[in-house]
Amino acid sequence: MALILSLESSCDESAAAVVRDGCTVLASEVASQIARHAPHGGVVPELAAREHLKAMLPVTEQALRTAGVTLREIDAVAVTQGPGLIPALLVGINFAKGVAQANALPLIGVNHFLAHIYGAFLDGDLAVLGARETYPLLALVVSGGHTSLLLVDRNGAARQLGCTLDDAAGEALDKGAKLLGLGYPGGPVMQRTAEGGNAERFEFPRPLTGGAGRALAPENLYNFSFSGIKTALLYHVRKAEAAGVCDEAWLRDTAAGFQRAVVDVLVRKTLTAVKNHAVRTVVVAGGVACNAELRRMMAEKLPDRVKLRLAPPKYCTDNAAMVGGIAYHAWKRRDFAPLNMDAFARLPQIVSVPFVVGGAGEE
Ligand code: KG4
Ligand code: ZN
C-alpha cells in the first residue's frame, strides 16, 4: 500500500491531496485564486506565485486532516513539475522538497498534462488500466493551456497526434467570454450564458476541419486552431454593436453558437482519430472537459463500441488528486526525483505514459 501526499501549483489553484494506491482519493483540497486574478482578466504569474506561497501550507494541512493521516504515514511526496507557469510551479516544488527532506520521504515529479488524463481514472478500479480491451486509448486534453490528442497503446507507448497551433480551447473560451463582457474564467460563464440559447442562429467557423471550401492539409488533420473563431466573434460583436442589437437573446445565442463551434471542432477531430486508429477508449480531461455541451456531444457522437471516460468535473480543473494518482505508478517503479529537480514550462514530447498497468513503464 502507498499513501502519497501530492501538491499542485502550476497555474491559479493551490491544491493538495492524499491518494492511496493510485486511485482512492482520501482528500483533495483546492484553494482557488480566481477572485485574485479576475480583475486582470487572466492569470498573472507573479501574483499566482505569491498566492501559492500563502495557500500551500494551509491546503496541505487541510488535506492531511481530511484524510485523517499524519506525515508519518505518508510514503512519498508528489508535485507538479510542469508544464505551467514557472514562478507558480517553483512554489509547489520547493514546498514539496521541504516536506520530503524534513520527513525523509521520496520526491516524485509529475507531468501536469499526463496527470490531467489520469483524472479520468481516479475513484475507480485500476484494473481498467491493465485491461487489453482499454487500448488503443485516445486522450483529448482540453484546458486553459492545452488542446491535444494523445494516442496510447497497450504497452504505454504514446504519440501526440495533434495539438493547437495557437490558442487552447479553454483560452479561446476565456478570451471569447472576455470579449462578450462575461467575466473570468470564461468557460463556465460561457456555458451558463449559452443555456437555452440557439446555437444555430449565428454561424462561427470550424477551423482546420476542411470546411468552407478549404482543403485540410494532412499535417493538420489532428491539429487545432481557435484564434480564427475568436476573431470571428470580435467582428460579430462589432457588427451587432453598430446595429444596436446586443440584447439578452443575442448574447445567449452568441454564447451558444461560439461554444458549439469550439465543441464541434473538438468532437470532430476526436471522431476522426477514433476511426483512423481503431480507438477503443476515449478519455476527455482538463478544465474544458467540465463543459456540459462537450460531454453531451462526445457521448452522443462516439460509436457504441468505444468506451468514453469523462473525467469527473472535480478532477477536470486543476487539482492535486490527479497528481497523487499518477505518482503512484512512479512510486511502484521507485522512479524518484532528486532534490535539485527543476520546473519546466513547456510540454515535452510525450513518447510514453507511466500508468499503463503491465505496460513498458512498469517493467
Ligand atoms: O485544467 P484547468 O483548470 O487549468 C489548466 O491547466 O489550464 O483548465 C482551466 C480552463 C479554463 O480555460 C476554463 O475556462 C475552462 O478550463 N473551463 C471550462 C469549464 N470549466 C472550466 N470550459 C468550458 N466549460 C466549463 N464548464
Ligand atoms: Zn491543468
mmCIF file of N, CA and C and ligand atoms in Angstrom, residues 8 10-11 83 112-113 116 143-146 286-287 316-319 322, ligand 2:
data_model
loop_
_atom_site.group_PDB
_atom_site.id
_atom_site.type_symbol
_atom_site.label_atom_id
_atom_site.label_comp_id
_atom_site.label_asym_id
_atom_site.label_seq_id
_atom_site.Cartn_x
_atom_site.Cartn_y
_atom_site.Cartn_z
ATOM 1 N N GLU A 8 -0.074 20.640 -6.097
ATOM 2 C CA GLU A 8 -0.245 21.193 -7.450
ATOM 3 C C GLU A 8 -0.239 22.719 -7.354
ATOM 4 N N SER A 10 0.599 24.661 -10.634
ATOM 5 C CA SER A 10 1.089 25.040 -11.973
ATOM 6 C C SER A 10 0.457 26.314 -12.513
ATOM 7 N N CYS A 11 -0.732 26.655 -11.993
ATOM 8 C CA CYS A 11 -1.417 27.836 -12.539
ATOM 9 C C CYS A 11 -2.061 28.626 -11.396
ATOM 10 N N PRO A 83 4.076 20.934 -17.379
ATOM 11 C CA PRO A 83 4.225 22.317 -17.792
ATOM 12 C C PRO A 83 3.323 23.248 -16.981
ATOM 13 N N HIS A 112 2.042 17.538 -15.520
ATOM 14 C CA HIS A 112 0.675 18.032 -15.311
ATOM 15 C C HIS A 112 -0.281 17.586 -16.422
ATOM 16 N N PHE A 113 0.222 17.557 -17.639
ATOM 17 C CA PHE A 113 -0.588 17.156 -18.799
ATOM 18 C C PHE A 113 -1.048 15.699 -18.651
ATOM 19 N N HIS A 116 -3.619 15.240 -15.892
ATOM 20 C CA HIS A 116 -5.000 15.543 -16.305
ATOM 21 C C HIS A 116 -5.668 14.285 -16.860
ATOM 22 N N SER A 143 -7.700 22.173 -21.833
ATOM 23 C CA SER A 143 -7.662 23.018 -20.635
ATOM 24 C C SER A 143 -7.352 24.450 -21.063
ATOM 25 N N GLY A 144 -6.973 25.256 -20.078
ATOM 26 C CA GLY A 144 -6.613 26.636 -20.403
ATOM 27 C C GLY A 144 -5.286 26.691 -21.136
ATOM 28 N N GLY A 145 -4.455 25.654 -20.965
ATOM 29 C CA GLY A 145 -3.127 25.656 -21.573
ATOM 30 C C GLY A 145 -2.942 24.632 -22.676
ATOM 31 N N HIS A 146 -3.835 23.645 -22.764
ATOM 32 C CA HIS A 146 -3.629 22.553 -23.721
ATOM 33 C C HIS A 146 -4.867 22.227 -24.523
ATOM 34 N N GLY A 286 -9.095 17.626 -18.442
ATOM 35 C CA GLY A 286 -8.713 19.046 -18.431
ATOM 36 C C GLY A 286 -9.934 19.904 -18.135
ATOM 37 N N GLY A 287 -9.707 21.144 -17.767
ATOM 38 C CA GLY A 287 -10.779 22.041 -17.329
ATOM 39 C C GLY A 287 -11.972 22.127 -18.268
ATOM 40 N N CYS A 316 -11.388 17.508 -13.343
ATOM 41 C CA CYS A 316 -11.108 18.118 -14.659
ATOM 42 C C CYS A 316 -10.254 19.364 -14.473
ATOM 43 N N THR A 317 -10.744 20.286 -13.652
ATOM 44 C CA THR A 317 -9.968 21.500 -13.401
ATOM 45 C C THR A 317 -8.796 21.127 -12.492
ATOM 46 N N ASP A 318 -7.820 22.024 -12.389
ATOM 47 C CA ASP A 318 -6.586 21.691 -11.681
ATOM 48 C C ASP A 318 -6.852 21.222 -10.249
ATOM 49 N N ASN A 319 -6.217 20.130 -9.908
ATOM 50 C CA ASN A 319 -6.364 19.531 -8.577
ATOM 51 C C ASN A 319 -5.121 18.702 -8.294
ATOM 52 N N MET A 322 -5.191 14.147 -9.020
ATOM 53 C CA MET A 322 -4.680 13.540 -10.260
ATOM 54 C C MET A 322 -3.147 13.408 -10.199
HETATM 55 ZN ZN ZN B 2 -4.361 21.977 -15.780
#
